[in-house]
Amino acid sequence: MIFRTATRQDLPAVLALLAQDDTAQAAPVEATAVCEAHERAFAAIGADPRSEMVVLEEDGVVLGCLQLTYIPGLGQGGQERALVEAVRIRADRRGGGLGADLMRRAAERARERGCGLMQLTSNKRRGAAHRFYERLGFARSHEGFKLPLA
């Protein structure tokens, strides 16, 4: 299993993973069409030293992904925190420990960078994901809010 920074070639597979949710059937993941906005966003992530999209790959197939964003702050003794977003494992590969491996490797990467905390938000509809995060030791410590700007 390879944990690595995503390349442009991974973008269709990453988008397909993001389209899956907790209720997705265990069907093969098809590549998803990439639009100009996806290209811009992926390029911006790659160009930002505080952000990275990573994938979990086996035999050339992307099985999981997540985005890490490193946030400087004055809290936590001035340590950075790692924000985890877009965590996905292929629906047909869930339940076998890949997600735990992906998150463990992300935490290692954040620790190596000097982060003192790893945090995430998860859609309230993703009950299975919430149980997964709690099994990994994440605590429900805050209530999240969003304000659409467009």
PDB file of C-alpha atoms in Angstrom:
ATOM      1  CA  MET A   1       0.000   0.000   0.000  1.00  0.00           C
ATOM      2  CA  ILE A   2       1.442   3.353  -1.042  1.00  0.00           C
ATOM      3  CA  PHE A   3       0.564   6.641   0.683  1.00  0.00           C
ATOM      4  CA  ARG A   4       1.639   9.537  -1.534  1.00  0.00           C
ATOM      5  CA  THR A   5       0.878  13.020  -2.730  1.00  0.00           C
ATOM      6  CA  ALA A   6      -1.767  12.946  -5.458  1.00  0.00           C
ATOM      7  CA  THR A   7      -0.755  13.768  -9.020  1.00  0.00           C
ATOM      8  CA  ARG A   8      -2.868  15.276 -11.767  1.00  0.00           C
ATOM      9  CA  GLN A   9      -3.360  11.767 -13.158  1.00  0.00           C
ATOM     10  CA  ASP A  10      -5.146  10.830  -9.917  1.00  0.00           C
ATOM     11  CA  LEU A  11      -7.691  13.624 -10.197  1.00  0.00           C
ATOM     12  CA  PRO A  12     -10.483  11.648 -11.945  1.00  0.00           C
ATOM     13  CA  ALA A  13     -10.186   8.818  -9.397  1.00  0.00           C
ATOM     14  CA  VAL A  14     -10.179  11.284  -6.480  1.00  0.00           C
ATOM     15  CA  LEU A  15     -13.304  12.975  -7.833  1.00  0.00           C
ATOM     16  CA  ALA A  16     -14.998   9.585  -8.157  1.00  0.00           C
ATOM     17  CA  LEU A  17     -14.156   8.827  -4.526  1.00  0.00           C
ATOM     18  CA  LEU A  18     -15.529  12.181  -3.415  1.00  0.00           C
ATOM     19  CA  ALA A  19     -18.783  11.404  -5.213  1.00  0.00           C
ATOM     20  CA  GLN A  20     -19.257   8.300  -3.042  1.00  0.00           C
ATOM     21  CA  ASP A  21     -20.808   8.534   0.385  1.00  0.00           C
ATOM     22  CA  ASP A  22     -21.628   6.115   3.210  1.00  0.00           C
ATOM     23  CA  THR A  23     -24.555   4.715   1.255  1.00  0.00           C
ATOM     24  CA  ALA A  24     -22.670   4.053  -1.987  1.00  0.00           C
ATOM     25  CA  GLN A  25     -22.952   0.555  -3.350  1.00  0.00           C
ATOM     26  CA  ALA A  26     -19.840  -1.582  -3.683  1.00  0.00           C
ATOM     27  CA  ALA A  27     -19.642  -0.916  -7.410  1.00  0.00           C
ATOM     28  CA  PRO A  28     -16.416  -0.217  -9.285  1.00  0.00           C
ATOM     29  CA  VAL A  29     -15.326   3.388  -9.144  1.00  0.00           C
ATOM     30  CA  GLU A  30     -15.400   4.986 -12.556  1.00  0.00           C
ATOM     31  CA  ALA A  31     -13.227   7.954 -13.383  1.00  0.00           C
ATOM     32  CA  THR A  32     -15.114  11.215 -13.076  1.00  0.00           C
ATOM     33  CA  ALA A  33     -14.975  13.973 -15.673  1.00  0.00           C
ATOM     34  CA  VAL A  34     -12.635  16.769 -14.692  1.00  0.00           C
ATOM     35  CA  CYS A  35     -13.780  20.332 -15.337  1.00  0.00           C
ATOM     36  CA  GLU A  36     -11.809  23.575 -15.394  1.00  0.00           C
ATOM     37  CA  ALA A  37     -12.761  24.382 -11.785  1.00  0.00           C
ATOM     38  CA  HIS A  38     -11.378  21.016 -10.637  1.00  0.00           C
ATOM     39  CA  GLU A  39      -8.147  21.717 -12.517  1.00  0.00           C
ATOM     40  CA  ARG A  40      -7.779  25.118 -10.865  1.00  0.00           C
ATOM     41  CA  ALA A  41      -8.530  23.766  -7.401  1.00  0.00           C
ATOM     42  CA  PHE A  42      -6.115  20.852  -7.768  1.00  0.00           C
ATOM     43  CA  ALA A  43      -3.376  23.177  -9.038  1.00  0.00           C
ATOM     44  CA  ALA A  44      -3.980  25.557  -6.113  1.00  0.00           C
ATOM     45  CA  ILE A  45      -3.727  22.709  -3.587  1.00  0.00           C
ATOM     46  CA  GLY A  46      -0.475  21.563  -5.171  1.00  0.00           C
ATOM     47  CA  ALA A  47       0.981  25.069  -5.204  1.00  0.00           C
ATOM     48  CA  ASP A  48       0.138  25.783  -1.548  1.00  0.00           C
ATOM     49  CA  PRO A  49       2.862  24.657   0.879  1.00  0.00           C
ATOM     50  CA  ARG A  50       0.187  24.430   3.597  1.00  0.00           C
ATOM     51  CA  SER A  51      -2.082  22.050   1.706  1.00  0.00           C
ATOM     52  CA  GLU A  52      -1.838  18.652   0.059  1.00  0.00           C
ATOM     53  CA  MET A  53      -4.088  16.030  -1.447  1.00  0.00           C
ATOM     54  CA  VAL A  54      -2.870  12.521  -0.681  1.00  0.00           C
ATOM     55  CA  VAL A  55      -3.944   9.137  -1.958  1.00  0.00           C
ATOM     56  CA  LEU A  56      -3.689   5.549  -0.812  1.00  0.00           C
ATOM     57  CA  GLU A  57      -2.792   3.360  -3.773  1.00  0.00           C
ATOM     58  CA  GLU A  58      -2.451  -0.366  -4.352  1.00  0.00           C
ATOM     59  CA  ASP A  59      -1.201  -1.872  -7.609  1.00  0.00           C
ATOM     60  CA  GLY A  60      -1.697   1.445  -9.409  1.00  0.00           C
ATOM     61  CA  VAL A  61      -5.311   1.837  -8.236  1.00  0.00           C
ATOM     62  CA  VAL A  62      -6.340   4.748  -6.003  1.00  0.00           C
ATOM     63  CA  LEU A  63      -8.307   3.266  -3.095  1.00  0.00           C
ATOM     64  CA  GLY A  64      -8.538   6.289  -0.826  1.00  0.00           C
ATOM     65  CA  CYS A  65      -7.830   9.984  -0.514  1.00  0.00           C
ATOM     66  CA  LEU A  66      -7.823  12.915   1.845  1.00  0.00           C
ATOM     67  CA  GLN A  67      -6.750  16.542   1.884  1.00  0.00           C
ATOM     68  CA  LEU A  68      -4.504  17.918   4.619  1.00  0.00           C
ATOM     69  CA  THR A  69      -4.316  21.638   5.289  1.00  0.00           C
ATOM     70  CA  TYR A  70      -1.858  22.948   7.847  1.00  0.00           C
ATOM     71  CA  ILE A  71      -3.153  25.930   9.792  1.00  0.00           C
ATOM     72  CA  PRO A  72      -0.910  28.211  11.826  1.00  0.00           C
ATOM     73  CA  GLY A  73      -2.385  29.562  15.016  1.00  0.00           C
ATOM     74  CA  LEU A  74      -1.645  31.096  18.353  1.00  0.00           C
ATOM     75  CA  GLY A  75      -3.547  28.434  20.295  1.00  0.00           C
ATOM     76  CA  GLN A  76      -1.986  25.096  21.171  1.00  0.00           C
ATOM     77  CA  GLY A  77       1.215  26.895  22.146  1.00  0.00           C
ATOM     78  CA  GLY A  78       1.625  28.297  18.657  1.00  0.00           C
ATOM     79  CA  GLN A  79       1.693  24.859  17.040  1.00  0.00           C
ATOM     80  CA  GLU A  80       0.126  24.289  13.649  1.00  0.00           C
ATOM     81  CA  ARG A  81      -2.948  22.129  13.420  1.00  0.00           C
ATOM     82  CA  ALA A  82      -3.791  19.771  10.585  1.00  0.00           C
ATOM     83  CA  LEU A  83      -7.252  20.040   9.077  1.00  0.00           C
ATOM     84  CA  VAL A  84      -8.397  16.828   7.377  1.00  0.00           C
ATOM     85  CA  GLU A  85     -10.981  17.064   4.606  1.00  0.00           C
ATOM     86  CA  ALA A  86     -12.357  14.898   1.806  1.00  0.00           C
ATOM     87  CA  VAL A  87     -11.607  11.549   3.475  1.00  0.00           C
ATOM     88  CA  ARG A  88     -12.804   8.697   1.303  1.00  0.00           C
ATOM     89  CA  ILE A  89     -12.169   4.994   0.798  1.00  0.00           C
ATOM     90  CA  ARG A  90     -13.636   3.134  -2.157  1.00  0.00           C
ATOM     91  CA  ALA A  91     -17.029   1.738  -1.168  1.00  0.00           C
ATOM     92  CA  ASP A  92     -16.036  -1.763  -2.274  1.00  0.00           C
ATOM     93  CA  ARG A  93     -12.926  -1.686  -0.031  1.00  0.00           C
ATOM     94  CA  ARG A  94     -14.398  -0.278   3.178  1.00  0.00           C
ATOM     95  CA  GLY A  95     -14.293  -2.271   6.386  1.00  0.00           C
ATOM     96  CA  GLY A  96     -10.842  -3.771   5.826  1.00  0.00           C
ATOM     97  CA  GLY A  97      -8.690  -1.267   7.678  1.00  0.00           C
ATOM     98  CA  LEU A  98      -7.710   0.959   4.742  1.00  0.00           C
ATOM     99  CA  GLY A  99      -9.379   4.027   6.239  1.00  0.00           C
ATOM    100  CA  ALA A 100      -7.622   3.549   9.564  1.00  0.00           C
ATOM    101  CA  ASP A 101      -4.319   3.135   7.727  1.00  0.00           C
ATOM    102  CA  LEU A 102      -4.962   6.286   5.686  1.00  0.00           C
ATOM    103  CA  MET A 103      -5.777   8.326   8.793  1.00  0.00           C
ATOM    104  CA  ARG A 104      -2.811   6.897  10.741  1.00  0.00           C
ATOM    105  CA  ARG A 105      -0.457   7.905   7.943  1.00  0.00           C
ATOM    106  CA  ALA A 106      -2.035  11.363   7.766  1.00  0.00           C
ATOM    107  CA  ALA A 107      -1.518  11.796  11.517  1.00  0.00           C
ATOM    108  CA  GLU A 108       2.123  10.731  11.157  1.00  0.00           C
ATOM    109  CA  ARG A 109       2.606  13.277   8.383  1.00  0.00           C
ATOM    110  CA  ALA A 110       1.037  16.010  10.529  1.00  0.00           C
ATOM    111  CA  ARG A 111       3.212  15.084  13.532  1.00  0.00           C
ATOM    112  CA  GLU A 112       6.341  15.161  11.357  1.00  0.00           C
ATOM    113  CA  ARG A 113       5.378  18.689  10.332  1.00  0.00           C
ATOM    114  CA  GLY A 114       5.076  19.677  13.998  1.00  0.00           C
ATOM    115  CA  CYS A 115       1.300  19.844  14.277  1.00  0.00           C
ATOM    116  CA  GLY A 116      -0.099  19.540  17.764  1.00  0.00           C
ATOM    117  CA  LEU A 117      -3.639  18.669  16.723  1.00  0.00           C
ATOM    118  CA  MET A 118      -5.488  17.016  13.861  1.00  0.00           C
ATOM    119  CA  GLN A 119      -9.095  18.095  13.339  1.00  0.00           C
ATOM    120  CA  LEU A 120     -11.910  17.459  10.899  1.00  0.00           C
ATOM    121  CA  THR A 121     -15.545  18.109  10.254  1.00  0.00           C
ATOM    122  CA  SER A 122     -17.958  15.550   8.873  1.00  0.00           C
ATOM    123  CA  ASN A 123     -21.401  15.949   7.398  1.00  0.00           C
ATOM    124  CA  LYS A 124     -24.046  15.088   9.986  1.00  0.00           C
ATOM    125  CA  ARG A 125     -25.582  12.572   7.557  1.00  0.00           C
ATOM    126  CA  ARG A 126     -22.413  10.419   7.528  1.00  0.00           C
ATOM    127  CA  GLY A 127     -23.108   8.286  10.595  1.00  0.00           C
ATOM    128  CA  ALA A 128     -20.757   5.466   9.597  1.00  0.00           C
ATOM    129  CA  ALA A 129     -17.948   7.985   9.139  1.00  0.00           C
ATOM    130  CA  HIS A 130     -18.622   9.436  12.593  1.00  0.00           C
ATOM    131  CA  ARG A 131     -18.387   5.995  14.214  1.00  0.00           C
ATOM    132  CA  PHE A 132     -15.151   5.396  12.270  1.00  0.00           C
ATOM    133  CA  TYR A 133     -13.560   8.649  13.503  1.00  0.00           C
ATOM    134  CA  GLU A 134     -14.565   7.923  17.086  1.00  0.00           C
ATOM    135  CA  ARG A 135     -12.971   4.451  16.874  1.00  0.00           C
ATOM    136  CA  LEU A 136      -9.761   6.227  15.828  1.00  0.00           C
ATOM    137  CA  GLY A 137      -9.848   8.429  18.937  1.00  0.00           C
ATOM    138  CA  PHE A 138     -11.376  11.621  17.530  1.00  0.00           C
ATOM    139  CA  ALA A 139     -13.668  13.378  20.031  1.00  0.00           C
ATOM    140  CA  ARG A 140     -16.806  15.343  19.231  1.00  0.00           C
ATOM    141  CA  SER A 141     -15.514  18.512  20.829  1.00  0.00           C
ATOM    142  CA  HIS A 142     -17.055  21.315  18.774  1.00  0.00           C
ATOM    143  CA  GLU A 143     -20.169  22.116  16.775  1.00  0.00           C
ATOM    144  CA  GLY A 144     -19.446  23.201  13.203  1.00  0.00           C
ATOM    145  CA  PHE A 145     -21.151  25.963  11.261  1.00  0.00           C
ATOM    146  CA  LYS A 146     -21.125  26.867   7.574  1.00  0.00           C
ATOM    147  CA  LEU A 147     -22.206  29.985   5.739  1.00  0.00           C
ATOM    148  CA  PRO A 148     -22.712  29.647   1.978  1.00  0.00           C
ATOM    149  CA  LEU A 149     -21.104  32.598   0.200  1.00  0.00           C
ATOM    150  CA  ALA A 150     -22.321  31.876  -3.306  1.00  0.00           C
TER     151      ALA A 150
END
